[in-house]
Amino acid sequence: MGQGERMTSPVRSSYTLIPNQKYRRSYRRSNKFSRTEGTDSPSLSTLGNFKTLPLEIFQIVLEYLPVKDISMLSMVSKTISTRLINYISTPAGKRRLLLQDFHNTELSGSRKGSIILENYRSLGLLLKRCTLLLPTKERLKYIHKILSEISCFKLSGCSDPLHCSGLQCYGVFLQTLTAGWDELECHRVYNFLCELSNLPRRVQAVVSNKPGYVIWQKMTEGPTDETSLKGLADAIKLLYDTEAKEWTADDVISLVDELAVVPREWLLENSARLLILCGNNICFTFMASKAVNGRAIELARLVVFLALVCEKDLYCMDWTVKMMQKVCKVFSTPGERNNFLQSVENTFAHIIMDALQSVISGEHEEEDSSFLNLFHLVNAQANFHKEILYLTMSNRM
């Protein structure tokens, strides 16, 4: 009997082996992001009618689908989702989905601008659905790999950040990707981005360093140059021209007004230089606000110092005259306009007399620039009135 059991033992053991189960488990794991499926793979059955199409034809079909429709297609099956992930990584997929026209000067508020934003909103939805079954960490690694080739999505990666919509598109993408995620997952996204960009160190550097472009004490003690104000002017223009319109024109004008008096009042020459650097739209809006609010004397002083800055910094004096001419149309009555013009002439006279008195009295150090300042004031007045004469005579001839 013992011998019989030994004879039948090999037969019984052949039924207890289960190597196929282990093979199937490892096969699924290795095929997570495989670029091609084997012809005998049972997962092909989930492709439905697409099973008869070669992979190249399948990807050509995707070229004709809107990105939103592709994201819907990704939810049909895991096999199709894998094919779509592979498509996104191909050169054709990158050209189609990773638009990079971020520096179009007419992008803001245009139809093309809306298209590129909508593209990244739809791409966020597509990658959200394609990576649905992955852990958060794996999703973020894969998505970063896809987007890492876009330099405008990186801190300090764009050559012209003031005229770039790259970070805005990236923000729309992340907003769509993480919509509906719980707080813990969103925190993981934040930690991932912090580690990727070294954001905490950058923020610490910003808040602990000395002022980058404006030293308020310098603005109150003496004339400065345009390099000290250009960074601030660019920031103000960005607020004024932003597509989001969270800052209204009145908000920006109030900001410019407050900057020049808090915590101590700037020299008016420095305020005038900042306005010139801010550009025509902001400068005119600022001046028109004073005209409308009955602040004609302040406006007259500003015109004089705009002329002085044009003289010192070698700007065209006719710009100041044309800006004054434009502001004159804002006054509601001829009387208000005439009072303003008279105030301009009175201000020129008073400022020149004050400068002359400082030179004559000798109440200044040897290296003081009082005489040079008087020289610039006299020339500014002469060139200012010369442009007015040119304008007047050309209109009468």
Coordinates of C-alpha atoms in Angstrom, one line a residue:
M1 CA 0.0 0.0 0.0
G2 CA 2.9 2.3 0.8
Q3 CA 4.4 1.4 -2.5
G4 CA 1.1 2.3 -4.2
E5 CA 1.0 5.7 -2.6
R6 CA 4.4 6.4 -3.8
M7 CA 3.3 5.4 -7.3
T8 CA 0.4 7.8 -7.3
S9 CA 2.2 10.7 -5.5
P10 CA 3.6 12.3 -8.7
V11 CA 0.1 12.3 -10.3
R12 CA -1.4 14.1 -7.3
S13 CA 1.3 16.7 -7.2
S14 CA 0.7 17.7 -10.8
Y15 CA -2.7 19.1 -9.8
T16 CA -1.4 21.2 -7.0
L17 CA 1.0 23.4 -9.0
I18 CA -0.4 27.0 -9.7
P19 CA 2.4 28.8 -11.7
N20 CA -0.1 30.5 -14.0
Q21 CA -1.6 32.6 -11.2
K22 CA 1.8 34.1 -10.3
Y23 CA 2.6 34.7 -13.9
R24 CA -0.7 36.6 -14.5
R25 CA -0.1 38.8 -11.5
S26 CA 3.4 39.8 -12.6
Y27 CA 2.2 40.3 -16.1
R28 CA -0.3 42.9 -15.1
R29 CA 2.2 44.8 -13.0
S30 CA 4.8 45.0 -15.8
N31 CA 2.2 46.2 -18.3
K32 CA 1.1 49.4 -16.4
F33 CA 2.5 51.9 -18.9
S34 CA 3.6 49.6 -21.7
R35 CA 3.5 51.3 -25.1
T36 CA 2.1 48.2 -26.9
E37 CA -0.2 45.4 -26.0
G38 CA 0.6 41.8 -27.1
T39 CA -1.7 40.4 -29.8
D40 CA -2.8 37.6 -27.4
S41 CA -3.5 39.9 -24.5
P42 CA -7.0 39.5 -23.1
S43 CA -7.0 43.3 -22.4
L44 CA -7.5 43.8 -26.1
S45 CA -11.1 42.7 -25.7
T46 CA -11.7 46.0 -23.8
L47 CA -10.8 48.0 -26.9
G48 CA -14.1 47.1 -28.6
N49 CA -14.2 48.2 -32.3
F50 CA -10.8 49.9 -31.9
K51 CA -9.2 46.4 -31.6
T52 CA -9.2 46.2 -35.4
L53 CA -7.3 49.5 -35.8
P54 CA -3.5 49.5 -35.8
L55 CA -2.0 51.7 -33.1
E56 CA -0.9 54.3 -35.7
I57 CA -4.4 54.7 -37.1
F58 CA -5.8 54.9 -33.5
Q59 CA -3.5 57.9 -32.8
I60 CA -4.4 59.6 -36.1
V61 CA -8.1 59.3 -35.1
L62 CA -7.2 61.1 -31.8
E63 CA -6.0 64.1 -33.8
Y64 CA -9.6 64.8 -34.9
L65 CA -11.0 64.7 -31.4
P66 CA -11.3 67.7 -29.0
V67 CA -9.2 67.2 -25.9
K68 CA -12.4 67.0 -23.8
D69 CA -13.6 64.1 -25.9
I70 CA -10.3 62.4 -25.5
S71 CA -10.6 62.7 -21.7
M72 CA -14.1 61.1 -21.9
L73 CA -12.6 58.3 -24.1
S74 CA -10.0 57.6 -21.4
M75 CA -12.8 56.4 -19.0
V76 CA -14.0 53.6 -21.3
S77 CA -11.4 51.1 -20.2
K78 CA -8.0 50.7 -18.6
T79 CA -6.5 49.6 -21.9
I80 CA -7.7 52.6 -23.8
S81 CA -6.5 54.8 -20.9
T82 CA -3.1 53.2 -21.3
R83 CA -3.1 53.9 -25.0
L84 CA -4.0 57.5 -24.4
I85 CA -1.2 57.9 -21.8
N86 CA 1.2 56.5 -24.5
Y87 CA -0.2 58.9 -27.1
I88 CA 0.4 61.9 -24.8
S89 CA 4.1 61.0 -24.7
T90 CA 4.5 60.8 -28.4
P91 CA 5.9 63.7 -30.5
A92 CA 2.5 64.0 -32.2
G93 CA 0.7 64.1 -28.9
K94 CA 3.0 66.7 -27.4
R95 CA 2.6 69.0 -30.5
R96 CA -1.2 68.6 -30.2
L97 CA -1.6 69.0 -26.4
L98 CA 1.3 70.9 -25.0
L99 CA 0.7 74.3 -26.7
Q100 CA 3.5 76.8 -25.9
D101 CA 2.4 80.1 -27.5
F102 CA 2.6 81.9 -24.2
H103 CA 4.4 85.1 -25.4
N104 CA 1.9 86.3 -28.0
T105 CA 1.6 90.1 -27.4
E106 CA -2.0 90.0 -28.3
L107 CA -2.8 86.9 -26.2
S108 CA -4.4 88.7 -23.2
G109 CA -8.1 88.9 -23.7
S110 CA -8.0 87.5 -27.3
R111 CA -9.7 84.5 -28.7
K112 CA -6.3 82.8 -29.0
G113 CA -5.7 83.5 -25.3
S114 CA -9.0 81.8 -24.4
I115 CA -8.1 78.8 -26.6
I116 CA -4.7 78.1 -24.9
L117 CA -6.2 78.4 -21.4
E118 CA -9.1 76.1 -22.3
N119 CA -6.6 73.7 -23.8
Y120 CA -4.7 73.4 -20.5
R121 CA -8.0 73.1 -18.6
S122 CA -9.0 70.2 -20.8
L123 CA -5.5 68.7 -20.5
G124 CA -5.8 68.8 -16.7
L125 CA -9.1 66.8 -17.0
L126 CA -7.5 64.3 -19.4
L127 CA -4.5 63.5 -17.2
K128 CA -6.8 63.5 -14.1
R129 CA -8.8 60.7 -15.7
C130 CA -6.0 58.8 -17.3
T131 CA -4.1 58.5 -14.0
L132 CA -7.1 57.9 -11.9
L133 CA -6.0 54.4 -10.7
L134 CA -2.5 55.5 -9.7
P135 CA -1.4 56.6 -6.2
T136 CA -1.1 60.4 -5.8
K137 CA 2.7 60.3 -5.8
E138 CA 2.9 58.2 -9.0
R139 CA 0.3 60.5 -10.7
L140 CA 2.4 63.6 -9.9
K141 CA 5.6 62.0 -11.1
Y142 CA 4.1 61.1 -14.4
I143 CA 2.4 64.4 -14.9
H144 CA 5.7 66.3 -14.0
K145 CA 7.5 64.1 -16.6
I146 CA 5.0 65.2 -19.2
L147 CA 5.1 68.9 -18.4
S148 CA 8.8 69.2 -17.5
E149 CA 9.7 70.1 -21.1
I150 CA 7.8 73.4 -20.9
S151 CA 10.2 76.0 -19.6
C152 CA 7.6 78.6 -18.9
F153 CA 6.0 76.3 -16.3
K154 CA 9.2 76.6 -14.2
L155 CA 10.2 79.3 -11.7
S156 CA 12.9 81.5 -13.5
G157 CA 12.4 79.4 -16.6
C158 CA 10.8 82.1 -18.7
S159 CA 12.8 84.8 -20.4
D160 CA 9.9 87.3 -20.4
P161 CA 7.7 86.6 -17.4
L162 CA 5.8 89.9 -17.5
H163 CA 4.4 89.1 -20.9
C164 CA 4.0 85.3 -20.4
S165 CA 0.8 83.4 -19.8
G166 CA 2.6 80.2 -19.0
L167 CA 2.1 80.2 -15.2
Q168 CA -1.5 81.1 -15.7
C169 CA -2.0 78.1 -17.9
Y170 CA -0.1 75.9 -15.4
G171 CA -2.4 77.2 -12.6
V172 CA -5.5 76.4 -14.6
F173 CA -4.1 72.9 -15.3
L174 CA -3.4 72.3 -11.6
Q175 CA -6.8 73.6 -10.6
T176 CA -8.6 71.2 -12.9
L177 CA -6.3 68.3 -12.0
T178 CA -6.9 68.6 -8.2
A179 CA -10.6 69.6 -8.3
G180 CA -12.4 67.3 -5.9
W181 CA -9.3 65.9 -4.3
D182 CA -9.4 65.7 -0.5
E183 CA -7.2 68.0 1.7
L184 CA -4.5 65.4 2.3
E185 CA -4.0 64.8 -1.5
C186 CA -3.9 68.6 -2.1
H187 CA -1.2 68.9 0.6
R188 CA 0.8 66.2 -1.1
V189 CA 0.6 68.2 -4.4
Y190 CA 1.8 71.3 -2.5
N191 CA 4.7 69.4 -0.9
F192 CA 5.6 67.9 -4.3
L193 CA 5.8 71.4 -5.9
C194 CA 7.7 72.8 -3.0
E195 CA 10.3 70.0 -3.3
L196 CA 10.4 70.4 -7.0
S197 CA 10.9 74.2 -7.1
N198 CA 12.6 74.7 -3.8
L199 CA 9.8 77.2 -3.1
P200 CA 10.3 77.6 0.7
R201 CA 13.9 78.7 0.2
R202 CA 12.8 81.2 -2.5
V203 CA 10.1 82.7 -0.3
Q204 CA 12.5 83.0 2.6
A205 CA 14.9 84.8 0.4
V206 CA 12.3 87.3 -0.7
V207 CA 10.9 88.1 2.7
S208 CA 14.3 88.3 4.5
N209 CA 16.3 90.3 1.9
K210 CA 16.7 94.0 1.6
P211 CA 14.4 96.0 -0.7
G212 CA 14.9 95.0 -4.3
Y213 CA 14.3 98.3 -6.3
V214 CA 12.8 101.1 -4.1
I215 CA 14.5 102.6 -1.1
W216 CA 11.8 104.9 0.3
Q217 CA 14.3 107.2 2.2
K218 CA 16.1 107.9 -1.1
M219 CA 12.8 108.9 -2.7
T220 CA 12.2 111.6 -0.1
E221 CA 15.7 113.0 0.2
G222 CA 16.8 113.7 -3.4
P223 CA 16.3 113.0 -7.1
T224 CA 16.8 109.4 -8.2
D225 CA 17.3 107.8 -11.6
E226 CA 15.0 105.6 -13.6
T227 CA 16.8 102.4 -12.8
S228 CA 15.7 102.7 -9.2
L229 CA 12.0 102.9 -10.3
K230 CA 11.8 100.7 -13.3
G231 CA 11.0 97.5 -11.4
L232 CA 8.2 99.2 -9.4
A233 CA 6.8 100.8 -12.6
D234 CA 6.8 97.3 -14.3
A235 CA 4.9 95.9 -11.3
I236 CA 2.3 98.7 -11.5
K237 CA 1.8 98.2 -15.3
L238 CA 1.3 94.5 -14.7
L239 CA -1.5 95.2 -12.2
Y240 CA -3.1 97.7 -14.5
D241 CA -2.9 95.5 -17.6
T242 CA -3.8 92.2 -16.0
E243 CA -6.4 90.1 -17.7
A244 CA -8.0 89.1 -14.4
K245 CA -9.0 92.7 -13.8
E246 CA -8.9 92.2 -10.1
W247 CA -7.3 95.7 -9.9
T248 CA -9.5 98.4 -11.3
A249 CA -8.0 101.6 -12.8
D250 CA -9.1 103.4 -9.6
D251 CA -7.3 100.9 -7.5
V252 CA -4.0 101.3 -9.4
I253 CA -4.3 105.2 -9.3
S254 CA -4.9 105.0 -5.5
L255 CA -1.9 102.8 -5.2
V256 CA 0.4 105.2 -7.1
D257 CA -1.0 108.1 -5.0
E258 CA -0.3 106.3 -1.7
L259 CA 3.1 105.1 -2.7
A260 CA 4.4 108.7 -3.0
V261 CA 3.3 109.8 0.5
V262 CA 3.6 106.7 2.8
P263 CA 5.4 106.6 5.1
R264 CA 7.0 109.9 4.0
E265 CA 6.2 112.1 1.0
W266 CA 8.4 111.6 -2.1
L267 CA 10.0 114.5 -4.0
L268 CA 7.6 115.4 -6.7
E269 CA 10.4 114.9 -9.3
N270 CA 10.6 111.2 -8.3
S271 CA 6.8 110.8 -8.5
A272 CA 6.8 112.3 -12.0
R273 CA 9.6 110.0 -13.0
L274 CA 7.6 107.0 -11.8
L275 CA 4.6 108.1 -13.8
I276 CA 6.6 108.4 -17.0
L277 CA 8.0 104.9 -16.5
C278 CA 4.4 103.6 -15.9
G279 CA 3.5 104.6 -19.5
N280 CA 0.9 106.8 -21.1
N281 CA -2.3 105.1 -20.0
I282 CA -1.5 105.1 -16.3
C283 CA 0.1 108.6 -16.4
F284 CA -3.0 110.1 -18.1
T285 CA -5.5 108.3 -15.9
F286 CA -3.6 109.6 -12.8
M287 CA -3.6 113.2 -14.1
A288 CA -7.2 113.1 -15.3
S289 CA -8.2 111.9 -11.8
K290 CA -6.7 115.0 -10.3
A291 CA -8.5 117.2 -12.9
V292 CA -11.9 115.6 -12.2
N293 CA -11.5 115.9 -8.4
G294 CA -10.6 119.6 -8.5
R295 CA -6.9 119.2 -7.6
A296 CA -5.7 121.6 -10.4
I297 CA -2.8 123.1 -8.4
E298 CA -1.4 119.6 -7.6
L299 CA -1.9 118.8 -11.3
A300 CA 0.0 122.0 -12.4
R301 CA 3.0 121.1 -10.1
L302 CA 3.0 117.6 -11.6
V303 CA 3.1 119.0 -15.2
V304 CA 6.1 121.2 -14.3
F305 CA 8.0 118.2 -12.8
L306 CA 7.1 116.0 -15.8
A307 CA 8.7 118.7 -17.9
L308 CA 11.8 118.8 -15.6
V309 CA 12.2 115.0 -15.8
C310 CA 11.9 115.1 -19.6
E311 CA 14.6 117.7 -19.7
K312 CA 16.9 115.8 -17.3
D313 CA 16.4 112.3 -18.7
L314 CA 16.4 113.4 -22.4
Y315 CA 12.8 112.5 -23.2
C316 CA 10.9 114.4 -25.9
M317 CA 9.4 117.5 -24.4
D318 CA 6.4 117.4 -26.8
W319 CA 5.2 114.4 -24.8
T320 CA 4.6 116.6 -21.8
V321 CA 2.8 119.2 -23.8
K322 CA 0.6 116.7 -25.6
M323 CA -0.2 115.0 -22.2
M324 CA -1.2 118.4 -20.8
Q325 CA -3.3 119.2 -23.9
K326 CA -5.1 115.9 -23.5
V327 CA -5.8 116.5 -19.8
C328 CA -7.2 120.0 -20.6
K329 CA -10.1 118.3 -22.3
V330 CA -11.1 116.6 -19.0
F331 CA -12.0 120.0 -17.4
S332 CA -15.8 120.6 -17.5
T333 CA -15.6 124.4 -18.1
P334 CA -13.2 126.8 -19.9
G335 CA -12.7 128.6 -16.6
E336 CA -11.4 125.5 -14.9
R337 CA -9.1 124.9 -17.8
N338 CA -7.8 128.4 -17.8
N339 CA -7.1 128.4 -14.1
F340 CA -5.1 125.2 -14.5
L341 CA -3.0 126.7 -17.3
Q342 CA -2.4 129.8 -15.2
S343 CA -1.3 127.5 -12.3
V344 CA 1.2 125.8 -14.6
E345 CA 2.8 129.2 -15.4
N346 CA 2.8 130.3 -11.7
T347 CA 4.3 127.0 -10.6
F348 CA 7.2 127.3 -13.1
A349 CA 7.9 130.9 -11.8
H350 CA 7.8 129.9 -8.2
I351 CA 10.0 126.8 -8.5
I352 CA 12.6 128.7 -10.6
M353 CA 12.6 131.6 -8.1
D354 CA 13.1 129.1 -5.2
A355 CA 16.0 127.5 -7.0
L356 CA 17.5 130.8 -7.8
Q357 CA 17.2 132.0 -4.2
S358 CA 19.0 128.8 -3.0
V359 CA 21.9 129.5 -5.4
I360 CA 22.2 133.2 -4.5
S361 CA 22.0 132.7 -0.7
G362 CA 24.9 130.3 -0.8
E363 CA 23.2 128.1 1.7
H364 CA 24.5 124.9 0.2
E365 CA 27.7 122.9 0.2
E366 CA 30.3 123.1 -2.5
E367 CA 29.2 119.8 -4.0
D368 CA 25.5 120.7 -3.9
S369 CA 23.6 120.5 -7.2
S370 CA 21.4 123.6 -6.7
F371 CA 22.9 125.5 -9.6
L372 CA 22.6 122.4 -11.9
N373 CA 19.0 122.0 -10.8
L374 CA 18.3 125.7 -11.7
F375 CA 19.9 125.1 -15.1
H376 CA 17.6 122.2 -15.8
L377 CA 14.5 124.1 -14.6
V378 CA 15.2 127.1 -16.9
N379 CA 15.9 124.8 -19.9
A380 CA 12.8 122.8 -19.1
Q381 CA 10.6 125.9 -19.1
A382 CA 12.2 127.1 -22.4
N383 CA 11.7 123.8 -24.2
F384 CA 8.2 123.4 -22.8
H385 CA 7.1 126.7 -24.1
K386 CA 8.9 126.1 -27.4
E387 CA 6.8 123.0 -28.0
I388 CA 3.6 125.0 -27.1
L389 CA 4.6 127.6 -29.7
Y390 CA 5.2 125.0 -32.3
L391 CA 1.8 123.4 -31.6
T392 CA 0.0 126.7 -31.6
M393 CA 1.6 128.0 -34.8
S394 CA 1.1 124.8 -36.7
N395 CA -2.6 124.8 -35.9
R396 CA -3.0 128.4 -37.2
M397 CA -1.1 128.0 -40.4

